[in-house]
PDB file of C-alpha atoms and ligand atoms in Angstrom:
ATOM      1  CA  UNK A   1      61.580 -45.349 -71.085  1.00 94.00           C
ATOM      2  CA  UNK A   2      59.627 -47.123 -73.773  1.00 95.00           C
ATOM      3  CA  UNK A   3      59.532 -50.377 -75.716  1.00 97.00           C
ATOM      4  CA  UNK A   4      57.481 -53.422 -76.580  1.00 97.00           C
ATOM      5  CA  UNK A   5      55.931 -55.368 -73.671  1.00 98.00           C
ATOM      6  CA  UNK A   6      53.549 -58.296 -73.869  1.00 98.00           C
ATOM      7  CA  UNK A   7      51.042 -58.360 -71.007  1.00 98.00           C
ATOM      8  CA  UNK A   8      49.063 -61.037 -69.219  1.00 98.00           C
ATOM      9  CA  UNK A   9      46.578 -60.072 -66.489  1.00 98.00           C
ATOM     10  CA  UNK A  10      46.926 -62.383 -63.523  1.00 98.00           C
ATOM     11  CA  UNK A  11      44.918 -60.676 -60.762  1.00 98.00           C
ATOM     12  CA  UNK A  12      42.320 -57.911 -60.628  1.00 97.00           C
ATOM     13  CA  UNK A  13      41.897 -54.812 -58.502  1.00 94.00           C
ATOM     14  CA  UNK A  14      40.375 -56.842 -55.645  1.00 88.00           C
ATOM     15  CA  UNK A  15      43.282 -59.277 -55.728  1.00 91.00           C
ATOM     16  CA  UNK A  16      41.091 -61.995 -57.228  1.00 97.00           C
ATOM     17  CA  UNK A  17      42.455 -64.115 -60.057  1.00 98.00           C
ATOM     18  CA  UNK A  18      41.691 -62.687 -63.508  1.00 98.00           C
ATOM     19  CA  UNK A  19      38.908 -64.852 -64.942  1.00 98.00           C
ATOM     20  CA  UNK A  20      39.409 -67.178 -67.913  1.00 98.00           C
ATOM     21  CA  UNK A  21      38.807 -65.469 -71.197  1.00 98.00           C
ATOM     22  CA  UNK A  22      40.771 -62.447 -70.029  1.00 97.00           C
ATOM     23  CA  UNK A  23      44.067 -64.149 -69.209  1.00 98.00           C
ATOM     24  CA  UNK A  24      45.577 -64.088 -72.668  1.00 98.00           C
ATOM     25  CA  UNK A  25      48.850 -62.431 -73.707  1.00 98.00           C
ATOM     26  CA  UNK A  26      48.624 -59.144 -75.567  1.00 97.00           C
ATOM     27  CA  UNK A  27      51.364 -57.078 -77.121  1.00 97.00           C
ATOM     28  CA  UNK A  28      51.641 -53.364 -76.346  1.00 97.00           C
ATOM     29  CA  UNK A  29      53.929 -50.448 -76.882  1.00 96.00           C
ATOM     30  CA  UNK A  30      54.828 -49.456 -73.326  1.00 97.00           C
ATOM     31  CA  UNK A  31      55.746 -45.936 -72.273  1.00 95.00           C
ATOM     32  CA  UNK A  32      56.805 -45.120 -68.720  1.00 96.00           C
ATOM     33  CA  UNK A  33      56.028 -41.490 -68.011  1.00 94.00           C
ATOM     34  CA  UNK A  34      56.108 -40.118 -64.476  1.00 93.00           C
ATOM     35  CA  UNK A  35      54.228 -42.578 -62.283  1.00 95.00           C
ATOM     36  CA  UNK A  36      52.247 -44.144 -65.098  1.00 96.00           C
ATOM     37  CA  UNK A  37      53.026 -47.065 -67.335  1.00 97.00           C
ATOM     38  CA  UNK A  38      51.073 -46.532 -70.539  1.00 95.00           C
ATOM     39  CA  UNK A  39      50.319 -49.703 -72.468  1.00 96.00           C
ATOM     40  CA  UNK A  40      49.447 -48.439 -75.910  1.00 94.00           C
ATOM     41  CA  UNK A  41      48.121 -50.244 -78.911  1.00 89.00           C
ATOM     42  CA  UNK A  42      50.431 -48.429 -81.272  1.00 80.00           C
ATOM     43  CA  UNK A  43      53.915 -47.044 -81.247  1.00 79.00           C
ATOM     44  CA  UNK A  44      54.569 -43.900 -79.249  1.00 71.00           C
ATOM     45  CA  UNK A  45      53.785 -40.673 -81.051  1.00 70.00           C
ATOM     46  CA  UNK A  46      55.016 -37.681 -79.036  1.00 66.00           C
ATOM     47  CA  UNK A  47      52.103 -35.325 -79.665  1.00 68.00           C
ATOM     48  CA  UNK A  48      49.229 -37.689 -80.349  1.00 74.00           C
ATOM     49  CA  UNK A  49      46.324 -37.893 -77.885  1.00 82.00           C
ATOM     50  CA  UNK A  50      45.904 -41.256 -76.223  1.00 85.00           C
ATOM     51  CA  UNK A  51      42.827 -43.236 -77.163  1.00 88.00           C
ATOM     52  CA  UNK A  52      40.234 -44.214 -74.558  1.00 90.00           C
ATOM     53  CA  UNK A  53      41.493 -47.807 -74.666  1.00 91.00           C
ATOM     54  CA  UNK A  54      45.080 -46.675 -74.152  1.00 90.00           C
ATOM     55  CA  UNK A  55      44.005 -44.658 -71.100  1.00 90.00           C
ATOM     56  CA  UNK A  56      42.098 -47.643 -69.745  1.00 93.00           C
ATOM     57  CA  UNK A  57      45.193 -49.837 -70.080  1.00 95.00           C
ATOM     58  CA  UNK A  58      47.439 -47.353 -68.294  1.00 96.00           C
ATOM     59  CA  UNK A  59      48.781 -48.632 -64.959  1.00 97.00           C
ATOM     60  CA  UNK A  60      49.633 -46.418 -61.992  1.00 96.00           C
ATOM     61  CA  UNK A  61      52.943 -47.678 -60.705  1.00 96.00           C
ATOM     62  CA  UNK A  62      53.248 -45.536 -57.592  1.00 95.00           C
ATOM     63  CA  UNK A  63      53.908 -48.040 -54.759  1.00 95.00           C
ATOM     64  CA  UNK A  64      53.966 -50.879 -57.286  1.00 97.00           C
ATOM     65  CA  UNK A  65      56.557 -53.632 -57.169  1.00 98.00           C
ATOM     66  CA  UNK A  66      58.302 -55.211 -60.126  1.00 98.00           C
ATOM     67  CA  UNK A  67      60.190 -58.479 -59.754  1.00 98.00           C
ATOM     68  CA  UNK A  68      61.459 -61.201 -62.025  1.00 98.00           C
ATOM     69  CA  UNK A  69      58.598 -63.720 -62.458  1.00 98.00           C
ATOM     70  CA  UNK A  70      60.573 -66.643 -61.039  1.00 97.00           C
ATOM     71  CA  UNK A  71      57.409 -68.751 -60.615  1.00 97.00           C
ATOM     72  CA  UNK A  72      56.458 -68.411 -64.290  1.00 98.00           C
ATOM     73  CA  UNK A  73      58.520 -70.472 -66.703  1.00 98.00           C
ATOM     74  CA  UNK A  74      56.400 -70.802 -69.854  1.00 98.00           C
ATOM     75  CA  UNK A  75      57.971 -67.691 -71.362  1.00 98.00           C
ATOM     76  CA  UNK A  76      61.369 -66.044 -71.021  1.00 98.00           C
ATOM     77  CA  UNK A  77      62.121 -62.515 -69.795  1.00 98.00           C
ATOM     78  CA  UNK A  78      58.876 -62.141 -67.855  1.00 99.00           C
ATOM     79  CA  UNK A  79      58.520 -59.719 -64.956  1.00 98.00           C
ATOM     80  CA  UNK A  80      55.732 -59.604 -62.407  1.00 98.00           C
ATOM     81  CA  UNK A  81      54.168 -56.242 -61.653  1.00 98.00           C
ATOM     82  CA  UNK A  82      52.105 -55.898 -58.458  1.00 98.00           C
ATOM     83  CA  UNK A  83      50.261 -52.598 -58.202  1.00 97.00           C
ATOM     84  CA  UNK A  84      49.177 -50.774 -55.050  1.00 95.00           C
ATOM     85  CA  UNK A  85      45.546 -51.714 -55.846  1.00 93.00           C
ATOM     86  CA  UNK A  86      46.436 -55.436 -55.834  1.00 95.00           C
ATOM     87  CA  UNK A  87      46.458 -56.046 -59.528  1.00 97.00           C
ATOM     88  CA  UNK A  88      49.088 -58.436 -60.845  1.00 98.00           C
ATOM     89  CA  UNK A  89      50.405 -58.354 -64.392  1.00 98.00           C
ATOM     90  CA  UNK A  90      53.000 -60.486 -66.097  1.00 98.00           C
ATOM     91  CA  UNK A  91      54.973 -58.474 -68.617  1.00 98.00           C
ATOM     92  CA  UNK A  92      57.263 -60.127 -71.155  1.00 98.00           C
ATOM     93  CA  UNK A  93      60.161 -58.068 -72.455  1.00 98.00           C
ATOM     94  CA  UNK A  94      62.026 -58.771 -75.701  1.00 98.00           C
ATOM     95  CA  UNK A  95      65.282 -59.587 -73.869  1.00 98.00           C
ATOM     96  CA  UNK A  96      66.735 -60.263 -70.421  1.00 98.00           C
ATOM     97  CA  UNK A  97      68.434 -56.871 -70.502  1.00 98.00           C
ATOM     98  CA  UNK A  98      65.168 -55.077 -71.307  1.00 98.00           C
ATOM     99  CA  UNK A  99      63.361 -56.989 -68.548  1.00 98.00           C
ATOM    100  CA  UNK A 100      65.992 -55.935 -65.981  1.00 98.00           C
ATOM    101  CA  UNK A 101      65.818 -52.363 -67.203  1.00 98.00           C
ATOM    102  CA  UNK A 102      62.009 -52.246 -66.825  1.00 98.00           C
ATOM    103  CA  UNK A 103      62.221 -53.744 -63.311  1.00 98.00           C
ATOM    104  CA  UNK A 104      64.799 -51.157 -62.313  1.00 98.00           C
ATOM    105  CA  UNK A 105      62.897 -48.218 -63.777  1.00 98.00           C
ATOM    106  CA  UNK A 106      59.501 -49.258 -62.363  1.00 98.00           C
ATOM    107  CA  UNK A 107      60.898 -49.757 -58.858  1.00 97.00           C
ATOM    108  CA  UNK A 108      62.650 -46.391 -58.999  1.00 95.00           C
ATOM    109  CA  UNK A 109      59.285 -44.566 -59.160  1.00 88.00           C
TER     110      UNK A 109
HETATM  111  C1  I3P B   1      44.282 -67.944 -71.316  1.00 67.43           C
HETATM  112  C2  I3P B   1      45.371 -67.925 -72.378  1.00 67.43           C
HETATM  113  C3  I3P B   1      46.744 -67.737 -71.720  1.00 67.43           C
HETATM  114  C4  I3P B   1      46.974 -68.807 -70.666  1.00 67.43           C
HETATM  115  C5  I3P B   1      45.852 -68.832 -69.642  1.00 67.43           C
HETATM  116  C6  I3P B   1      44.505 -69.024 -70.287  1.00 67.43           C
HETATM  117  O1  I3P B   1      43.050 -68.124 -71.928  1.00 67.43           O
HETATM  118  O2  I3P B   1      45.362 -69.132 -73.086  1.00 67.43           O
HETATM  119  O3  I3P B   1      47.741 -67.789 -72.722  1.00 67.43           O
HETATM  120  O4  I3P B   1      48.162 -68.489 -69.966  1.00 67.43           O
HETATM  121  O5  I3P B   1      46.124 -69.892 -68.751  1.00 67.43           O
HETATM  122  O6  I3P B   1      43.495 -68.962 -69.296  1.00 67.43           O
HETATM  123  P1  I3P B   1      42.097 -66.866 -72.312  1.00 67.43           P
HETATM  124  O7  I3P B   1      42.793 -66.077 -73.400  1.00 67.43           O
HETATM  125  O8  I3P B   1      40.852 -67.475 -72.744  1.00 67.43           O
HETATM  126  O9  I3P B   1      41.948 -66.023 -71.074  1.00 67.43           O
HETATM  127  P2  I3P B   1      49.578 -69.135 -70.285  1.00 67.43           P
HETATM  128  O10 I3P B   1      50.031 -68.560 -71.600  1.00 67.43           O
HETATM  129  O11 I3P B   1      50.438 -68.654 -69.148  1.00 67.43           O
HETATM  130  O12 I3P B   1      49.410 -70.593 -70.317  1.00 67.43           O
HETATM  131  P3  I3P B   1      45.986 -69.770 -67.149  1.00 67.43           P
HETATM  132  O13 I3P B   1      44.521 -69.616 -66.859  1.00 67.43           O
HETATM  133  O14 I3P B   1      46.586 -71.001 -66.628  1.00 67.43           O
HETATM  134  O15 I3P B   1      46.744 -68.529 -66.729  1.00 67.43           O
END
């Protein structure tokens, strides 16, 4: 699965709140491949190598949990992704349908 997702970092690897200055929203082209959610700067190109930044932004979603971000109301169609290493991301999808589809696919892994 792939598509546009806009990301906000809420908590870091240690579970601590992401510090100010790094809490902004950023748009990515997301690609779910195996157990990894790639958050790429540019649109998916099947045979292109991923840049260092793209690799750094990749999220392992094994044992991660995706839910609707019911406690976040500033934006619509936002899901909350909690990873096994205690990071928390908010991810905004372009539509309700896309958000539900991402939640379903992430939790299936
Ligand atoms: C953050 C940025 C986010 C905002 C966040 C700010 O600043 O303005 O858009 O979240 O508020 O800290 P920065 O880019 O300097 O990290 P919202 O869009 O959800 O308001 P927060 O600290 O209350 O999460």
